[in-house]
Coordinates of C-alpha atoms in Angstrom, one line a residue:
X1 CA -127.6 201.3 -5.5
X2 CA -125.2 199.0 -7.7
X3 CA -127.4 199.3 -11.8
X4 CA -124.3 198.4 -13.0
X5 CA -124.2 194.6 -11.0
X6 CA -129.0 194.7 -10.5
X7 CA -129.0 195.0 -14.6
X8 CA -126.0 192.5 -15.5
X9 CA -128.2 190.0 -13.8
X10 CA -131.9 191.5 -15.1
X11 CA -131.0 191.7 -18.6
X12 CA -128.2 188.9 -18.7
X13 CA -129.7 187.4 -22.7
X14 CA -129.1 190.8 -23.7
X15 CA -125.3 190.8 -22.3
X16 CA -125.3 187.3 -23.3
X17 CA -125.8 187.7 -26.5
X18 CA -123.5 190.8 -27.3
X19 CA -120.4 189.2 -24.5
X20 CA -120.8 186.5 -27.0
X21 CA -119.8 188.3 -30.1
X22 CA -116.7 190.0 -28.0
X23 CA -115.8 186.4 -27.0
X24 CA -116.0 186.0 -30.8
X25 CA -114.0 188.8 -31.5
X26 CA -111.1 187.3 -28.3
X27 CA -111.5 184.1 -29.8
X28 CA -110.7 185.5 -34.0
X29 CA -107.5 187.7 -32.3
X30 CA -105.8 185.0 -30.8
X31 CA -106.3 183.5 -33.9
X32 CA -104.9 186.2 -36.2
X33 CA -101.9 186.9 -33.8
X34 CA -100.9 183.0 -34.5
X35 CA -101.2 183.4 -37.8
X36 CA -99.4 186.8 -38.1
X37 CA -96.3 185.5 -35.4
X38 CA -96.6 181.4 -37.6
X39 CA -95.6 183.4 -41.1
X40 CA -93.0 185.3 -39.5
X41 CA -91.3 181.6 -38.3
X42 CA -92.2 180.2 -41.3
X43 CA -90.4 183.1 -42.7
X44 CA -87.6 184.0 -41.9
X45 CA -87.1 181.4 -39.0
X46 CA -83.6 181.0 -39.9
X47 CA -82.8 184.5 -39.4
X48 CA -84.4 184.8 -36.4
X49 CA -82.7 181.8 -34.6
X50 CA -79.5 182.7 -36.3
X51 CA -76.5 184.9 -33.8
X52 CA -76.0 186.7 -36.5
X53 CA -76.2 190.8 -35.7
X54 CA -76.1 192.0 -38.8
X55 CA -76.0 191.3 -42.0
X56 CA -74.0 193.4 -44.9
X57 CA -75.3 193.2 -48.7
X58 CA -74.1 195.0 -51.9
X59 CA -74.4 198.2 -51.6
X60 CA -76.8 199.2 -54.0
X61 CA -78.9 196.3 -53.4
X62 CA -83.1 197.0 -53.4
X63 CA -84.5 196.6 -50.1
X64 CA -86.6 193.3 -51.3
X65 CA -85.4 189.7 -51.7
X66 CA -82.0 190.9 -51.2
X67 CA -80.5 187.7 -50.0
X68 CA -80.6 186.4 -54.1
X69 CA -79.9 189.8 -55.3
X70 CA -77.1 190.6 -53.2
X71 CA -73.3 189.0 -54.4
X72 CA -70.2 190.6 -52.1
X73 CA -66.7 189.3 -52.3
X74 CA -64.0 188.2 -49.8
X75 CA -62.4 191.6 -49.8
X76 CA -65.5 193.0 -48.5
X77 CA -65.5 190.6 -45.5
X78 CA -62.1 191.2 -44.9
X79 CA -62.6 195.0 -44.9
X80 CA -65.6 194.0 -42.4
X81 CA -63.3 191.6 -39.8
X82 CA -61.0 194.0 -39.8
X83 CA -62.9 196.4 -37.5
X84 CA -62.0 196.6 -33.9
X85 CA -66.1 196.1 -32.9
X86 CA -67.0 193.4 -35.1
X87 CA -66.1 189.9 -33.7
X88 CA -66.6 187.7 -36.3
X89 CA -67.5 188.4 -40.1
X90 CA -68.5 185.2 -42.4
X91 CA -68.9 185.3 -45.8
X92 CA -72.9 183.2 -46.0
X93 CA -74.6 182.5 -50.0
X94 CA -78.1 182.0 -50.2
X95 CA -80.3 180.7 -53.1
X96 CA -83.9 179.3 -53.7
X97 CA -83.8 175.9 -55.3
X98 CA -85.8 173.0 -56.4
X99 CA -84.7 169.5 -55.5
X100 CA -85.5 166.1 -55.4
X101 CA -84.7 163.0 -53.1
X102 CA -83.6 159.8 -54.1
X103 CA -87.4 158.2 -54.6
X104 CA -88.1 161.1 -57.0
X105 CA -89.8 163.6 -54.0
X106 CA -89.6 167.0 -54.8
X107 CA -88.1 169.3 -52.1
X108 CA -87.7 172.9 -52.0
X109 CA -85.1 174.6 -50.5
X110 CA -83.2 177.6 -49.4
X111 CA -79.5 176.8 -49.3
X112 CA -77.2 178.3 -47.0
X113 CA -73.8 178.5 -47.7
X114 CA -71.7 178.7 -44.9
X115 CA -67.7 177.9 -43.2
X116 CA -67.9 174.9 -41.5
X117 CA -67.2 175.7 -38.4
X118 CA -67.9 179.6 -38.4
X119 CA -70.7 181.1 -35.8
X120 CA -74.0 180.4 -38.8
X121 CA -73.6 177.1 -38.9
X122 CA -76.7 176.3 -36.7
X123 CA -76.3 173.6 -33.9
X124 CA -76.8 169.6 -35.4
X125 CA -80.1 168.3 -33.6
X126 CA -80.2 165.1 -35.5
X127 CA -76.9 164.0 -37.3
X128 CA -73.5 165.4 -37.0
X129 CA -72.2 168.5 -38.9
X130 CA -70.9 169.6 -41.7
X131 CA -67.5 167.8 -42.0
X132 CA -66.4 168.0 -45.5
X133 CA -68.6 169.9 -49.3
X134 CA -71.2 168.0 -50.9
X135 CA -73.4 167.3 -47.4
X136 CA -76.2 169.4 -45.8
X137 CA -77.9 170.0 -42.6
X138 CA -81.3 170.0 -43.2
X139 CA -84.0 172.1 -41.1
X140 CA -85.8 170.2 -38.3
X141 CA -88.9 171.0 -40.0
X142 CA -87.7 168.4 -43.0
X143 CA -88.2 165.5 -41.5
X144 CA -92.3 166.5 -42.1
X145 CA -92.0 166.2 -45.1
X146 CA -90.4 162.6 -45.3
X147 CA -86.4 163.4 -45.3
X148 CA -84.9 161.2 -43.8
X149 CA -80.5 161.1 -42.2
X150 CA -78.5 159.9 -45.0
X151 CA -80.9 160.6 -47.7
X152 CA -79.6 162.3 -51.6
X153 CA -81.1 165.4 -52.5
X154 CA -80.6 166.1 -56.2
X155 CA -80.6 169.7 -56.8
X156 CA -82.3 170.4 -60.0
X157 CA -80.7 171.8 -63.5
X158 CA -77.0 171.1 -62.3
X159 CA -77.4 168.0 -60.6
X160 CA -75.2 168.2 -57.6
X161 CA -75.6 166.3 -55.0
X162 CA -75.8 166.5 -51.4
X163 CA -76.4 164.0 -48.7
X164 CA -78.3 164.9 -45.5
X165 CA -75.6 164.2 -43.1
X166 CA -77.7 166.1 -40.2
X167 CA -80.6 168.1 -38.5
X168 CA -81.2 171.8 -37.1
X169 CA -82.7 171.0 -33.6
X170 CA -85.1 173.7 -33.9
X171 CA -87.2 175.0 -37.2
X172 CA -84.7 177.0 -40.0
X173 CA -87.0 178.1 -42.7
X174 CA -86.1 181.2 -45.0
X175 CA -89.5 182.8 -47.6
X176 CA -91.3 179.6 -46.0
X177 CA -88.7 176.8 -47.5
X178 CA -87.3 174.8 -45.7
X179 CA -83.1 175.6 -44.8
X180 CA -80.7 173.9 -45.8
X181 CA -76.6 174.5 -44.6
X182 CA -73.7 173.2 -47.1
X183 CA -70.4 173.8 -47.0
X184 CA -69.8 177.4 -48.6
X185 CA -67.7 176.0 -51.4
X186 CA -70.5 173.9 -52.5
X187 CA -72.8 176.5 -52.4
X188 CA -70.6 178.6 -55.3
X189 CA -70.5 175.9 -57.4
X190 CA -74.4 175.5 -57.3
X191 CA -74.6 179.3 -57.5
X192 CA -72.4 179.5 -60.8
X193 CA -74.4 176.7 -61.8
X194 CA -70.7 174.7 -62.4
X195 CA -71.9 170.8 -62.9
X196 CA -70.2 168.2 -61.2
X197 CA -66.7 167.0 -62.4
X198 CA -66.3 170.2 -63.9
X199 CA -63.9 173.4 -61.8
X200 CA -66.2 176.3 -61.5
X201 CA -64.5 179.9 -62.2
X202 CA -61.4 181.4 -59.6
X203 CA -64.5 184.1 -59.6
X204 CA -67.1 181.6 -58.5
X205 CA -65.0 181.2 -55.6
X206 CA -64.7 184.2 -54.3
X207 CA -68.4 185.1 -54.3
X208 CA -71.2 185.7 -51.8
X209 CA -74.7 186.6 -51.3
X210 CA -74.0 188.6 -47.4
X211 CA -71.2 189.2 -45.5
X212 CA -72.4 187.7 -42.1
X213 CA -71.9 189.5 -38.8
X214 CA -71.3 189.5 -34.6
X215 CA -70.3 192.3 -32.6
X216 CA -67.7 192.3 -29.6
X217 CA -69.4 191.2 -26.8
X218 CA -73.2 191.3 -28.7
X219 CA -72.9 194.4 -29.3
X220 CA -74.0 195.9 -32.9
X221 CA -71.2 196.7 -34.9
X222 CA -71.2 200.5 -36.5
X223 CA -72.8 199.8 -39.5
X224 CA -72.2 203.4 -40.8
X225 CA -68.4 203.5 -40.5
X226 CA -68.4 199.5 -41.6
X227 CA -70.0 200.4 -45.1
X228 CA -68.2 203.3 -45.4
X229 CA -64.6 200.6 -44.9
X230 CA -66.6 197.7 -47.2
X231 CA -69.1 199.7 -49.9
X232 CA -71.7 197.4 -48.2
X233 CA -75.1 198.1 -47.4
X234 CA -75.5 196.5 -43.4
X235 CA -78.5 196.4 -41.7
X236 CA -79.5 194.8 -38.5
X237 CA -81.0 191.2 -38.4
X238 CA -84.1 192.9 -37.9
X239 CA -84.1 195.2 -40.8
X240 CA -83.3 192.6 -42.9
X241 CA -86.5 190.5 -42.5
X242 CA -87.8 192.8 -45.3
X243 CA -85.8 191.1 -48.1
X244 CA -87.2 187.9 -47.1
X245 CA -89.1 186.8 -50.8
X246 CA -92.6 188.7 -49.2
X247 CA -91.9 189.4 -45.8
X248 CA -93.7 192.6 -45.7
X249 CA -96.5 192.1 -48.1
X250 CA -98.5 189.6 -45.6
X251 CA -97.0 191.5 -42.9
X252 CA -98.6 194.1 -43.8
X253 CA -101.7 192.6 -44.9
X254 CA -101.8 190.6 -41.5
X255 CA -101.4 194.0 -39.7
X256 CA -104.3 195.8 -41.6
X257 CA -106.9 192.9 -40.6
X258 CA -105.7 192.7 -36.7
X259 CA -106.4 196.4 -37.0
X260 CA -109.6 196.6 -38.7
X261 CA -110.1 193.9 -36.3
X262 CA -109.9 196.5 -33.0
X263 CA -111.8 198.7 -34.3
X264 CA -114.9 196.8 -35.5
X265 CA -114.9 195.4 -31.5
X266 CA -115.0 198.9 -30.4
X267 CA -117.6 200.2 -32.6
X268 CA -119.7 196.9 -31.2
X269 CA -118.7 197.6 -28.3
X270 CA -119.6 201.2 -28.6
X271 CA -123.1 200.6 -30.6
X272 CA -123.6 198.2 -28.3
X273 CA -123.7 200.6 -24.6
X274 CA -125.0 203.7 -27.1
X275 CA -128.5 201.5 -27.3
X276 CA -128.7 200.8 -23.9
X277 CA -127.9 203.8 -22.3
X278 CA -130.6 205.3 -24.7
X279 CA -133.1 203.0 -22.8
X280 CA -132.3 203.0 -20.0
X281 CA -132.3 207.0 -20.1
X282 CA -135.9 207.6 -17.3
X283 CA -133.5 204.7 -14.7
X284 CA -130.6 206.8 -14.4
X285 CA -133.0 209.3 -13.9
X286 CA -134.8 208.8 -11.7
X287 CA -131.0 207.9 -9.7
X288 CA -129.9 211.6 -10.9
X289 CA -133.2 212.7 -9.1
X290 CA -132.4 210.9 -5.8
X291 CA -129.3 212.5 -5.7
X292 CA -126.5 210.1 -8.0
X293 CA -123.3 212.3 -8.7
X294 CA -122.7 212.3 -12.9
X295 CA -119.1 211.0 -11.3
X296 CA -121.0 207.5 -9.9
X297 CA -123.3 207.0 -12.7
X298 CA -120.9 207.3 -15.2
X299 CA -118.4 204.7 -13.3
X300 CA -121.4 202.5 -12.4
X301 CA -121.3 202.3 -16.5
X302 CA -117.9 201.3 -17.0
X303 CA -118.1 199.1 -14.7
X304 CA -120.5 197.5 -16.0
X305 CA -118.4 197.6 -19.6
X306 CA -115.4 196.2 -18.0
X307 CA -117.3 193.3 -15.9
X308 CA -118.9 192.3 -19.8
X309 CA -115.7 193.2 -21.2
X310 CA -113.2 190.7 -18.8
X311 CA -115.6 188.1 -18.8
X312 CA -116.6 188.0 -23.1
X313 CA -112.4 188.5 -22.9
X314 CA -111.4 185.9 -21.2
X315 CA -113.8 183.8 -22.0
X316 CA -112.5 183.7 -26.3
X317 CA -108.8 183.9 -25.0
X318 CA -109.3 180.3 -23.3
X319 CA -111.3 178.8 -26.8
X320 CA -108.9 180.6 -28.9
X321 CA -105.6 179.2 -26.7
X322 CA -107.2 175.8 -27.3
X323 CA -108.6 175.9 -30.9
X324 CA -105.2 177.5 -31.4
X325 CA -103.0 174.6 -30.1
X326 CA -104.4 172.3 -32.0
X327 CA -103.5 173.4 -35.3
X328 CA -99.6 174.3 -33.9
X329 CA -97.6 171.6 -35.5
X330 CA -100.0 170.6 -39.1
X331 CA -98.9 172.2 -42.2
X332 CA -100.6 175.8 -41.2
X333 CA -97.6 178.7 -40.4
X334 CA -99.4 178.5 -36.8
X335 CA -97.4 179.5 -33.5
X336 CA -99.0 180.3 -29.9
X337 CA -96.7 183.5 -28.8
X338 CA -98.0 185.2 -25.2
X339 CA -96.6 188.6 -26.3
X340 CA -98.8 189.4 -29.3
X341 CA -102.2 187.7 -28.1
X342 CA -101.8 189.7 -24.3
X343 CA -101.3 192.5 -26.3
X344 CA -104.4 191.9 -28.4
X345 CA -106.6 190.9 -25.4
X346 CA -105.6 194.8 -24.0
X347 CA -106.1 196.3 -26.8
X348 CA -109.4 194.4 -27.2
X349 CA -110.2 195.5 -23.4
X350 CA -108.8 198.9 -23.7
X351 CA -110.7 200.0 -27.0
X352 CA -114.0 198.4 -25.8
X353 CA -113.7 200.2 -22.5
X354 CA -113.5 203.6 -24.5
X355 CA -116.5 202.6 -27.0
X356 CA -118.4 202.3 -24.1
X357 CA -116.8 205.3 -22.1
X358 CA -117.9 207.1 -25.3
X359 CA -121.4 205.7 -25.3
X360 CA -121.8 206.2 -21.1
X361 CA -121.0 209.8 -21.6
X362 CA -124.7 210.9 -22.0
X363 CA -125.0 209.6 -18.7
X364 CA -123.3 213.8 -18.0
X365 CA -126.2 215.0 -20.3
X366 CA -129.5 212.8 -18.3
X367 CA -132.2 215.6 -17.1
X368 CA -133.3 214.5 -13.3
X369 CA -136.7 216.5 -14.6
X370 CA -137.2 213.0 -16.8
X371 CA -137.9 210.9 -14.2
X372 CA -140.6 213.6 -12.6
X373 CA -142.4 213.0 -15.9
X374 CA -141.3 215.5 -18.1
X375 CA -142.8 215.7 -21.9
X376 CA -140.1 215.5 -24.5

């Protein structure tokens, strides 16, 4: 009998309009997924692409913006380094600063003070790694701002000059600002507001923001036991994402928008098939009178919805990926990642089928006598 296929061909205008709506929702899903992934990469790519497995903050530091609030010392680093389950423990300094290039162009930076040759120092793709104080290796994305090898950046207020000696192999940002990796000692002088030519206090050279940790053979150290020994508050690197400025608020906003999008898609598909089922009640009653089972009619209706959803979501994905590819690499924080997009597509299909299933349950109540002219 294949009623679903016949109706798709006969009422192609109605189904075409419905399919266009679902396709547009799919396009929006791809763009929102890309924007969400882009915000994550632009906000914490410096942490995501680091070999750090965990970071230890000063005990009692609030979660939000903890990297710039926390202060740890070499004693706390040494306590972590002494543990058998810790392969590497290094001081890491973080600070968001304003700087200017030689031509006066403003350059926003997040300074990461690292120990040269340590495991936190990134791989250099262009130029050379850190070799001395007063040098800086920038995220490769800083080249989009016009920064070049050999440029000298001047930090506002303190006047410290940093020579650009290299760029990382990939994007390294924190709080939507390009990261500049510099010698930990230079970072400590900037953090203590020591102007060039002056000597910082001994306490300044003993402080950093966090202790960067890496476990033995890639395993995560026992953070609770380490905190008890060092008097710190350690978190896994994924948990530390929340300590990036604005990260939690941005992600929660995007997740809320996406949740409403999926709910709307289920309601739209469910409403369409509810109205469509009401309009075809007599045809379904005729099929029931001819001997079609309820199970057959339900399967027929769901197959119809599945065909519409698969074709429409597939078309929407193709258009969305095409538009998204044009946004990658622009000033907008946008990244196309297969995982979130595939998950979103499956959610659209699943919720759409759920909405259609709720609508087609009406089929089970179709009275075969309706086909024989029963008054209603």
